[in-house]
């Protein structure tokens, strides 16, 4: 007599174990209920440094975030205000994080911090300035990031090892886990801007980054092959 599905053993039923889903796979990055935290329930006494520490642990391959954050980057370049807002609408951006250390523009006054924030408010987009993610950083004499030949990028890579950078990065990860968030600087091409290093930090932490280049061109970021993730979570380019 055959046993199995049609034999005596068919009477014995066992409850199937539910399959555990891996964090961030097959789930929307913006489907979280409004007001909930991407890190779970955080006590009010916890500071931004707590978030930064958790992001750092994620860099060390200890995945403790509950899902992957999706963030966009964009450069304002020479766009008119209308063109720029149209790009944000095209990708349903709800938060714009300005990572210019000095958020001003002589040639394009609509991208000066105050004017831009007001225009975004009218378009239903939140403006956030993160100067700790801004560029114009000097390289250290003992810099471990010698793979960068451009001193500006080398200096920024050095800055990425500071607590200030980690704390600010944690804030944009939290934003990107909640709402469609774009990181903005001036250069239209991400490879000519320090946005590429911010994107490296995010991708190294297990997140996803899409670069908005033009209305019909968007590129997914991949980690720079020169980058190395240290045991403590820091990213260097030796």
XYZ file of C-alpha atoms in Angstrom:
238
model
C 0.000 0.000 0.000
C 1.420 3.349 -0.891
C 1.990 5.722 1.958
C 1.989 9.443 1.907
C -0.711 11.595 0.450
C -3.195 8.791 -0.223
C -2.136 6.257 2.446
C -2.706 5.940 6.218
C -0.315 8.772 6.935
C -2.663 11.140 5.185
C -4.682 11.280 8.404
C -1.752 12.790 10.250
C -1.696 16.477 9.624
C 0.962 18.865 10.762
C 0.739 22.601 10.842
C 3.125 24.110 8.349
C 5.645 26.482 9.786
C 5.249 30.008 8.441
C 8.099 31.089 6.211
C 10.137 33.915 7.625
C 10.567 36.800 5.226
C 13.896 38.526 4.946
C 13.865 42.216 5.863
C 13.178 44.542 3.008
C 12.595 41.939 0.299
C 9.373 42.048 -1.659
C 7.924 44.871 0.399
C 7.242 48.480 -0.371
C 9.699 50.929 1.114
C 6.966 53.475 1.757
C 4.141 51.270 3.028
C 4.786 51.871 6.732
C 1.862 53.278 8.738
C 2.135 57.058 9.217
C 4.038 58.074 12.325
C 5.744 54.727 12.867
C 9.519 54.580 13.194
C 11.733 52.595 10.808
C 13.631 51.407 13.884
C 10.597 50.280 15.880
C 9.455 52.121 18.978
C 12.254 54.386 20.196
C 12.143 55.796 23.722
C 11.885 59.566 23.810
C 15.203 59.721 25.651
C 17.077 58.200 22.741
C 18.956 60.740 20.660
C 19.941 60.826 17.007
C 23.192 59.165 18.063
C 21.174 56.053 18.836
C 19.976 55.960 15.227
C 23.502 56.552 13.993
C 24.751 53.637 16.070
C 22.105 51.336 14.645
C 22.976 52.368 11.109
C 26.646 51.695 11.890
C 25.768 48.214 13.111
C 23.932 47.631 9.845
C 27.153 48.555 8.015
C 28.848 45.802 10.014
C 26.455 43.370 8.310
C 24.330 42.968 11.459
C 21.032 43.729 9.765
C 18.828 45.122 12.506
C 16.746 47.489 10.378
C 13.271 46.139 9.611
C 13.327 46.964 5.910
C 15.511 48.445 3.218
C 15.210 52.197 2.702
C 14.923 53.566 -0.821
C 16.444 56.988 -1.417
C 16.830 59.079 -4.555
C 19.497 61.643 -5.389
C 19.145 64.626 -7.695
C 21.205 67.635 -8.804
C 19.441 70.941 -9.354
C 21.955 71.970 -12.072
C 20.579 74.745 -14.332
C 16.962 73.616 -14.154
C 14.219 76.173 -13.940
C 12.112 75.861 -10.819
C 9.262 74.399 -12.885
C 11.546 71.768 -14.435
C 12.943 70.798 -11.053
C 9.525 70.479 -9.420
C 8.351 68.396 -12.379
C 11.208 65.934 -11.770
C 10.202 65.621 -8.126
C 6.552 65.066 -9.067
C 7.546 62.449 -11.634
C 9.048 60.329 -8.861
C 6.473 61.276 -6.193
C 9.165 62.818 -3.971
C 7.779 64.004 -0.629
C 10.991 65.053 1.156
C 13.982 66.889 -0.329
C 17.207 66.723 1.698
C 19.598 69.521 0.720
C 23.178 68.298 1.196
C 24.836 71.501 0.022
C 26.998 72.774 2.839
C 26.320 76.315 1.648
C 22.793 76.282 0.142
C 22.986 79.291 -2.150
C 23.266 80.011 -5.885
C 24.129 83.306 -7.591
C 23.065 82.228 -11.065
C 19.921 80.411 -9.977
C 18.347 82.283 -7.063
C 15.366 79.918 -6.956
C 17.764 77.342 -5.500
C 18.785 79.543 -2.575
C 17.725 77.805 0.633
C 14.866 80.109 1.650
C 13.405 80.440 -1.863
C 13.637 76.712 -2.514
C 12.058 75.784 0.811
C 9.114 78.094 0.105
C 8.605 76.718 -3.419
C 8.753 73.146 -2.172
C 6.260 73.897 0.569
C 3.836 75.132 -2.054
C 4.348 71.893 -3.993
C 3.709 69.706 -0.947
C 7.353 68.681 -0.507
C 9.173 68.977 2.825
C 12.569 70.710 2.723
C 15.338 69.484 5.040
C 18.842 70.954 5.154
C 21.606 68.585 6.328
C 24.850 70.616 6.462
C 26.678 67.699 8.111
C 26.271 65.835 4.817
C 27.626 68.791 2.849
C 30.828 68.764 0.832
C 33.874 71.045 0.829
C 35.836 68.908 3.309
C 39.621 68.886 3.635
C 41.564 65.636 3.509
C 43.405 64.591 6.651
C 47.204 64.221 6.534
C 46.779 60.581 7.591
C 43.822 59.947 5.280
C 43.137 56.247 4.624
C 41.188 57.152 1.477
C 44.096 57.336 -0.946
C 42.169 55.701 -3.799
C 40.560 59.103 -4.420
C 42.767 61.292 -6.585
C 40.400 64.242 -6.281
C 41.164 65.955 -2.968
C 37.566 67.050 -2.521
C 36.305 63.471 -2.660
C 39.164 62.260 -0.474
C 38.304 64.890 2.115
C 34.655 63.903 2.030
C 35.549 60.232 2.450
C 37.499 61.249 5.575
C 34.445 63.152 6.813
C 32.324 60.019 6.389
C 34.166 58.473 9.319
C 32.950 61.133 11.765
C 30.051 60.803 14.234
C 28.456 63.929 12.728
C 28.187 62.247 9.345
C 26.789 59.037 10.838
C 24.127 60.904 12.792
C 23.009 62.903 9.750
C 23.005 59.793 7.569
C 20.787 58.039 10.107
C 18.284 60.861 9.843
C 17.948 60.542 6.071
C 17.677 56.750 6.352
C 14.761 57.276 8.726
C 13.159 59.710 6.269
C 13.687 57.358 3.331
C 12.093 54.506 5.253
C 8.965 56.584 5.803
C 8.496 58.678 2.657
C 9.892 59.079 -0.851
C 13.059 61.089 -0.153
C 15.574 62.677 -2.524
C 19.065 63.880 -1.591
C 19.923 67.057 -3.520
C 23.119 68.873 -4.419
C 24.084 71.075 -7.377
C 25.790 68.755 -9.901
C 23.434 67.004 -12.291
C 25.819 64.040 -12.677
C 26.157 62.049 -9.441
C 29.663 60.860 -10.350
C 30.903 64.459 -10.251
C 29.285 65.132 -6.883
C 29.777 63.965 -3.304
C 26.310 62.400 -3.583
C 28.107 59.340 -4.936
C 29.904 58.904 -1.603
C 26.686 59.376 0.363
C 25.146 56.756 -1.913
C 28.076 54.408 -1.225
C 27.447 54.764 2.509
C 23.765 53.978 2.050
C 24.337 50.987 -0.230
C 27.011 49.638 2.135
C 24.353 49.759 4.855
C 21.995 47.611 2.817
C 19.840 50.385 1.371
C 18.905 51.182 -2.222
C 19.759 54.410 -4.050
C 18.412 55.668 -7.384
C 19.997 58.663 -9.128
C 17.564 60.938 -10.977
C 19.658 62.238 -13.884
C 17.050 63.473 -16.377
C 13.313 63.103 -16.894
C 13.862 59.869 -18.812
C 17.046 58.608 -17.168
C 17.421 57.100 -13.713
C 20.362 54.990 -12.556
C 20.653 52.572 -9.649
C 23.752 53.080 -7.530
C 26.273 50.301 -7.040
C 29.045 50.380 -4.465
C 32.353 51.791 -5.681
C 34.695 48.798 -6.233
C 37.437 50.645 -4.323
C 35.273 50.893 -1.195
C 35.955 48.699 1.824
C 33.617 48.259 4.792
C 35.560 47.912 8.042
C 34.491 45.776 10.989
C 33.300 48.850 12.888
C 31.098 49.900 9.970
C 33.265 52.688 8.556
C 33.654 52.928 4.800
C 37.124 53.641 3.398
C 38.761 53.765 -0.038
C 42.357 52.530 0.440
